[in-house]
Coordinates of C-alpha atoms and ligand atoms in Angstrom, one line a residue:
X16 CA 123.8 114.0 106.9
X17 CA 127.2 112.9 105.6
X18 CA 127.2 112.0 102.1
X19 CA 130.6 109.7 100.6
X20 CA 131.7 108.5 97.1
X21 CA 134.3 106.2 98.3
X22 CA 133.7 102.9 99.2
X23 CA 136.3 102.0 101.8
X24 CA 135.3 105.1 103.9
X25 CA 131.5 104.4 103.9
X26 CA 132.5 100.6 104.7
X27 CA 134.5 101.7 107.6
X28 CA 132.0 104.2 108.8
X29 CA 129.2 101.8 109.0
X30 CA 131.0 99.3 110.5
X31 CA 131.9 101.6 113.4
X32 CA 128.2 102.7 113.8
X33 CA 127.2 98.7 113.9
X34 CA 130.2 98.2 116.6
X35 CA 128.4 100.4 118.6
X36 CA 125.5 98.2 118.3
X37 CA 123.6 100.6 116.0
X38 CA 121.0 99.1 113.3
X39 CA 121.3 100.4 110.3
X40 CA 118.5 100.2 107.5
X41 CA 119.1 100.8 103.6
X42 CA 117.6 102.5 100.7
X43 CA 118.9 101.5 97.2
X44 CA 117.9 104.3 94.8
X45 CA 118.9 105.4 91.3
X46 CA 118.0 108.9 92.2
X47 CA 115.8 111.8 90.9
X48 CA 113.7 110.9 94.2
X49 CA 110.1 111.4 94.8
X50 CA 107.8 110.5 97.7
X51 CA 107.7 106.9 96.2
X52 CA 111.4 106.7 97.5
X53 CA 111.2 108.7 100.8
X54 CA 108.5 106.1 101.9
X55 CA 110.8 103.7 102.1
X56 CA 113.3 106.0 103.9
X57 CA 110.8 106.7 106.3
X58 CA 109.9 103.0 106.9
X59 CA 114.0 102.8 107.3
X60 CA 113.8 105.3 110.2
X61 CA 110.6 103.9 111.5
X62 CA 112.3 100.7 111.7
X63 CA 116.5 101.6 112.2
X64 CA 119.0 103.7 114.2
X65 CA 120.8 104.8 111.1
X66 CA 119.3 105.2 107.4
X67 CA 121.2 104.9 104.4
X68 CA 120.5 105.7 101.2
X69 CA 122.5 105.1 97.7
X70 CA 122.0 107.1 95.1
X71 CA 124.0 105.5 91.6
X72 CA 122.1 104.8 88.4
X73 CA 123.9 101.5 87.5
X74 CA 125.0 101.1 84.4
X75 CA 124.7 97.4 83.4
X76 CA 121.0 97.1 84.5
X77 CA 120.0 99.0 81.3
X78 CA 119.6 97.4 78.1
X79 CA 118.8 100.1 76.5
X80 CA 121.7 103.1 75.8
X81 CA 119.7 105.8 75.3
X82 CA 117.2 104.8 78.4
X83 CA 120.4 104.9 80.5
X84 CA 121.3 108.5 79.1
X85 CA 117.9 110.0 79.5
X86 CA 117.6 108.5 82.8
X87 CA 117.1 111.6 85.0
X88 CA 119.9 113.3 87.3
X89 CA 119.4 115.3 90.2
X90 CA 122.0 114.6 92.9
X91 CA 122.4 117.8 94.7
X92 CA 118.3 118.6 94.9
X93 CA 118.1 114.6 95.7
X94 CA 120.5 115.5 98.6
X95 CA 118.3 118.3 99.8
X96 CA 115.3 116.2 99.8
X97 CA 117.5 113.4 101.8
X98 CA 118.9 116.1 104.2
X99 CA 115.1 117.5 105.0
X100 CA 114.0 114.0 104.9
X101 CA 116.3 113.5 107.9
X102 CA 118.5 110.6 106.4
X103 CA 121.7 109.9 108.1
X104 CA 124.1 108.5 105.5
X105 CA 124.0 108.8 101.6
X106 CA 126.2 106.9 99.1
X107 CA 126.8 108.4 95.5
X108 CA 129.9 106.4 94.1
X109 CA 130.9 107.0 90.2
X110 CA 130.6 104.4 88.1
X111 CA 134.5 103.8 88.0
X112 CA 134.3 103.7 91.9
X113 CA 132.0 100.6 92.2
X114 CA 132.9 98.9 88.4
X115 CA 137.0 99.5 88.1
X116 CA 136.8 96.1 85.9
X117 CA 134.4 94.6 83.5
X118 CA 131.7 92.8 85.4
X119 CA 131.6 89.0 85.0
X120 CA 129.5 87.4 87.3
X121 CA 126.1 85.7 86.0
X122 CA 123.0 84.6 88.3
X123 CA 120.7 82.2 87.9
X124 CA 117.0 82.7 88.9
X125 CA 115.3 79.9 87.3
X126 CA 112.0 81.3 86.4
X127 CA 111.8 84.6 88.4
X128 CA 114.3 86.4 86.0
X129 CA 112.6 84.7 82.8
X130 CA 109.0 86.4 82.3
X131 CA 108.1 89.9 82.3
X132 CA 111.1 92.3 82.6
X133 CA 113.3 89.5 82.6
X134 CA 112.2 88.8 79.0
X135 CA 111.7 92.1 77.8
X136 CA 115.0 93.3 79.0
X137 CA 117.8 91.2 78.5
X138 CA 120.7 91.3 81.2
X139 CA 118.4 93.9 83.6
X140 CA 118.0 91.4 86.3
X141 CA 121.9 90.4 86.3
X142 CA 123.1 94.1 86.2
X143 CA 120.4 95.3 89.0
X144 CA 121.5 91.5 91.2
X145 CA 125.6 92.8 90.7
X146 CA 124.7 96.4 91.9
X147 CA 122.7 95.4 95.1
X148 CA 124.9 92.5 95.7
X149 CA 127.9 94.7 96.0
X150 CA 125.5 97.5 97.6
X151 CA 124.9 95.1 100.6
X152 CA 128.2 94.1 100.6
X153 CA 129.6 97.6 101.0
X154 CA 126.7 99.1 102.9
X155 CA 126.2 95.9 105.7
X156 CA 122.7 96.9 106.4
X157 CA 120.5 95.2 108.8
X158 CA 117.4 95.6 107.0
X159 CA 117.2 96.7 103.2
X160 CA 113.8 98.7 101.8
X161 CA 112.3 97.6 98.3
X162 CA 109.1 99.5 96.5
X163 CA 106.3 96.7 95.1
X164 CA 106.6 99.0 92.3
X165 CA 109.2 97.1 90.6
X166 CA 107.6 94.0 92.3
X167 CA 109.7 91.6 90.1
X168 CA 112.9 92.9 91.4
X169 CA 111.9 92.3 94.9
X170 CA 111.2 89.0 94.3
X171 CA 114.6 88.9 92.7
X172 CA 116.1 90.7 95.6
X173 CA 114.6 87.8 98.1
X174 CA 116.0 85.3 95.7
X175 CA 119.8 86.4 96.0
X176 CA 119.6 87.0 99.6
X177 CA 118.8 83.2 100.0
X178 CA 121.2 82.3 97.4
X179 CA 124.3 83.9 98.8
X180 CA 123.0 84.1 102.7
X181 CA 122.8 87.6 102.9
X182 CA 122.8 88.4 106.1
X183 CA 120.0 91.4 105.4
X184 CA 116.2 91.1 105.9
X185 CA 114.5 92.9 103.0
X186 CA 111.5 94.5 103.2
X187 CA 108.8 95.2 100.8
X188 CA 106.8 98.3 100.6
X189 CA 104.0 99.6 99.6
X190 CA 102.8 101.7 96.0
X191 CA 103.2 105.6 96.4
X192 CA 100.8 106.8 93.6
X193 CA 99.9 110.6 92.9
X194 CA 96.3 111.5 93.6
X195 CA 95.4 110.2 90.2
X196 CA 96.5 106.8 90.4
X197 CA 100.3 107.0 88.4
X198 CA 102.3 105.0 90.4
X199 CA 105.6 107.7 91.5
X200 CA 108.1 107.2 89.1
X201 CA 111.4 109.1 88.5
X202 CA 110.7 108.3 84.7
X203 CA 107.1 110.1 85.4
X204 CA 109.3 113.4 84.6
X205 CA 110.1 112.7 81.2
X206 CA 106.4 112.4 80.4
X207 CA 104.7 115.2 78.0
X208 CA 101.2 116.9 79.6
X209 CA 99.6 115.2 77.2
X210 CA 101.5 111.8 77.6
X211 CA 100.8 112.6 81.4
X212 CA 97.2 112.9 81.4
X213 CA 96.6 109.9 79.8
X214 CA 99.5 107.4 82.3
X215 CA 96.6 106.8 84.9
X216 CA 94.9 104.8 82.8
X217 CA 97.4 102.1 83.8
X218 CA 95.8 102.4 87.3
X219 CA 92.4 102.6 86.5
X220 CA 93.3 99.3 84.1
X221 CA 94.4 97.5 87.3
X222 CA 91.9 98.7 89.2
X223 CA 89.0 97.1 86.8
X224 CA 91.0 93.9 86.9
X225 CA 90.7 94.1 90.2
X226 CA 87.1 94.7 90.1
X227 CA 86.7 91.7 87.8
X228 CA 89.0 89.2 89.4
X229 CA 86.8 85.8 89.5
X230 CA 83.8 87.3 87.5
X231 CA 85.5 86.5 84.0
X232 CA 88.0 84.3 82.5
X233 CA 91.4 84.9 82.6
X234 CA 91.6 84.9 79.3
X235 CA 89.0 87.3 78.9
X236 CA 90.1 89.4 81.5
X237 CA 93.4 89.9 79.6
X238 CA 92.0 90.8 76.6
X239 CA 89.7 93.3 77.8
X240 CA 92.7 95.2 79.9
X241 CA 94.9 95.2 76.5
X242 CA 92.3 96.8 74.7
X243 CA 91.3 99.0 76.9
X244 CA 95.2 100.4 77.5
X245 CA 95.6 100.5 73.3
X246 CA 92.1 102.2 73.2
X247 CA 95.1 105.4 73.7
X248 CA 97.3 104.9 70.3
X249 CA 100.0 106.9 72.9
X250 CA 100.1 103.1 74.1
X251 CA 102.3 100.4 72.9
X252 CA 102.0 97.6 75.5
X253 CA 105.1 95.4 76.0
X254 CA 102.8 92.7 78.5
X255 CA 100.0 92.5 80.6
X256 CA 100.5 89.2 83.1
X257 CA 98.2 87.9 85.6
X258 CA 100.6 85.9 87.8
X259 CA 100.9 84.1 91.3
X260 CA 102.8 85.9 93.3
X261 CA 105.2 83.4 94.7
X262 CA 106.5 81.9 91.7
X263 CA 105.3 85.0 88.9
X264 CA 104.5 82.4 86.6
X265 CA 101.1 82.9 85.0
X266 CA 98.0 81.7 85.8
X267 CA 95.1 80.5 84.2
X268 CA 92.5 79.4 86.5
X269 CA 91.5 82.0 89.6
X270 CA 91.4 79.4 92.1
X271 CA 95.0 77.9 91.5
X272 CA 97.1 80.3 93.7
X273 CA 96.5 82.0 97.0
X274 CA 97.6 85.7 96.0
X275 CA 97.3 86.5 92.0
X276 CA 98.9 90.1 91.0
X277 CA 98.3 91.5 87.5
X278 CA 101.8 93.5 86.0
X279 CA 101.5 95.6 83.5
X280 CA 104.5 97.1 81.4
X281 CA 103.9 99.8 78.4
X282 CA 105.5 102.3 76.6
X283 CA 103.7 105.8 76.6
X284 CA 105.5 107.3 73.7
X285 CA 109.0 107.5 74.5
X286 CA 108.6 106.4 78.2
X287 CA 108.7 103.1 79.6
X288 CA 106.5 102.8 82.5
X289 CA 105.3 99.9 84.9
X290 CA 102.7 99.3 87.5
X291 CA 101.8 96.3 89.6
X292 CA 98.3 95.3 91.7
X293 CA 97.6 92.4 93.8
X294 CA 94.1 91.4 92.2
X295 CA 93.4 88.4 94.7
Ligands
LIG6 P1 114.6 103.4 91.5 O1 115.3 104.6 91.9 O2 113.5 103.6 90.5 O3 115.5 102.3 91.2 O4 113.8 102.9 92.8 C1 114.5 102.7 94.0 C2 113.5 102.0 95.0 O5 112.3 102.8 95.2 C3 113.0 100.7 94.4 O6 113.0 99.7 95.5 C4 111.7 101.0 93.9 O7 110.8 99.9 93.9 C5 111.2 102.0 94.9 N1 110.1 102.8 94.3 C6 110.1 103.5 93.2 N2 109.0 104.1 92.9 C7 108.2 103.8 94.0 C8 106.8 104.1 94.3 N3 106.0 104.8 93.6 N4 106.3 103.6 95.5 C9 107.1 102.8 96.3 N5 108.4 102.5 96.0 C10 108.9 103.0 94.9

């Protein structure tokens, strides 16, 4: 596994790997890795001659300072767990190597950056589209791996591949959850035992909405998953949507949309965590 911080070198190396007619798939991470993220590097080598993964927690996507300073660091085990993992490439830039100026670009998403995180975290969307823009751009991946987890940003992610023809097909994967349900999360860490016990009931809440899909109203159904989530006083929720999928504005009526997906952001003390089901 090589592992570079520069951006010219890793440029020139994949390039030379794609001359040779080599595919190369990517993983965008911001580290502290956990089976959530080696799914998607395994789908990579399922899918590619060469796997990359990059490993920068990116600055201008957090909204929140003392998020971004809490956010958990683990480079060198991270780099073990890539090495057994059998990944080919890793990048780990400083934030001076890929921002050496003050970022000025702005995207517009019409609705999909509006709602949910969009809303709740001003500029999130814009710092996360910069950093994967300029990720592609360096890394000139054939195929680029996104968790549902963050199912927002994947729809985000689509978005700005359309917008700017990115030539990249991204790919969607599935949930990796621990056997209780908690969706992996490298945020999961910062959790108290007791804070920890009580995170799958974020699970079990999408898993009743599942359950109830079409039986109640929307409205109702709402309700009932906020108050069962604040039941814990550990909870503060920041929203529970039930959206279509395709255009993640919300929906009132069950038979409106062909695939409805209920998203669910809280704070469990200190920790902000989210979770995502398709419901229909
Ligand atoms: P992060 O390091 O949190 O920015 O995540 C990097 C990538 O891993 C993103 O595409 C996430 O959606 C994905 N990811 C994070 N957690 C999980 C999980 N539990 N299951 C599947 N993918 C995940």
């Amino acid at each position: 596994m090589e592992i570079f911080n520069n951006i010219g070198k890793i440029n020139s190396a994949v390039a030379v790997l794609k001359s040779r007619g080599l595919t190369v798939g990517f993983v965008p991470t911001m580290g502290a890795l956990h089976k959530g993220h080696l799914s998607l590097l395994q789908r990579s080598k399922d899918e590619n001659d060469i796997s990359l993964c990059s490993i920068f927690v990116n600055p201008i996507q957090f909204n929140n300072k003392q998020d971004l300073e809490k956010y958990p660091r683990s480079l060198e085990e991270d780099c073990r767990k890539l090495e057994q993992a059998d990944c080919d490439i890793v990048f780990a830039p400083t934030v001076d190597e890929m921002y050496p100026e003050e970022v000025k670009i702005k995207y517009d998403f019409g609705q999909l950056d509006k709602v949910m995180e969009g809303k709740h975290r001003p500029g999130h969307f814009n710092g996360m589209a910069v950093v994967v823009k300029k990720l592609f751009d360096i890394c000139l991946p054939h195929r680029a791996y996104f968790g549902e987890k963050d199912f927002q940003q994947l729809m985000i992610v689509r978005e700005l591949v359309k917008q700017k023809n990115i030539p990249v097909q991204v790919i969607g994967c599935g949930i990796i959850r621990e056997d209780d349900g908690l969706a992996m999360s490298s945020r999961n860490r910062r959790l108290s035992p007791h804070e920890r016990s009580i995170a799958p009931e974020i699970y079990k809440t999408l898993l009743w909405m599942k359950h109830q899909a079409g039986k109640i109203s929307i409205d109702q159904l709402l309700q009932q998953a906020r108050q069962k989530l604040t039941s814990h006083s550990e909870i503060k929720i920041e929203y529970v949507e039930i959206t279509d999928e395709e255009s993640l504005l919300t929906v009132d009526d069950w038979d409106s949309v062909r695939n409805i997906r209920a998203l669910i952001a809280l704070f469990l003390g200190e920790v902000r965590l989210i979770d995502n089901m398709r419901i229909k």
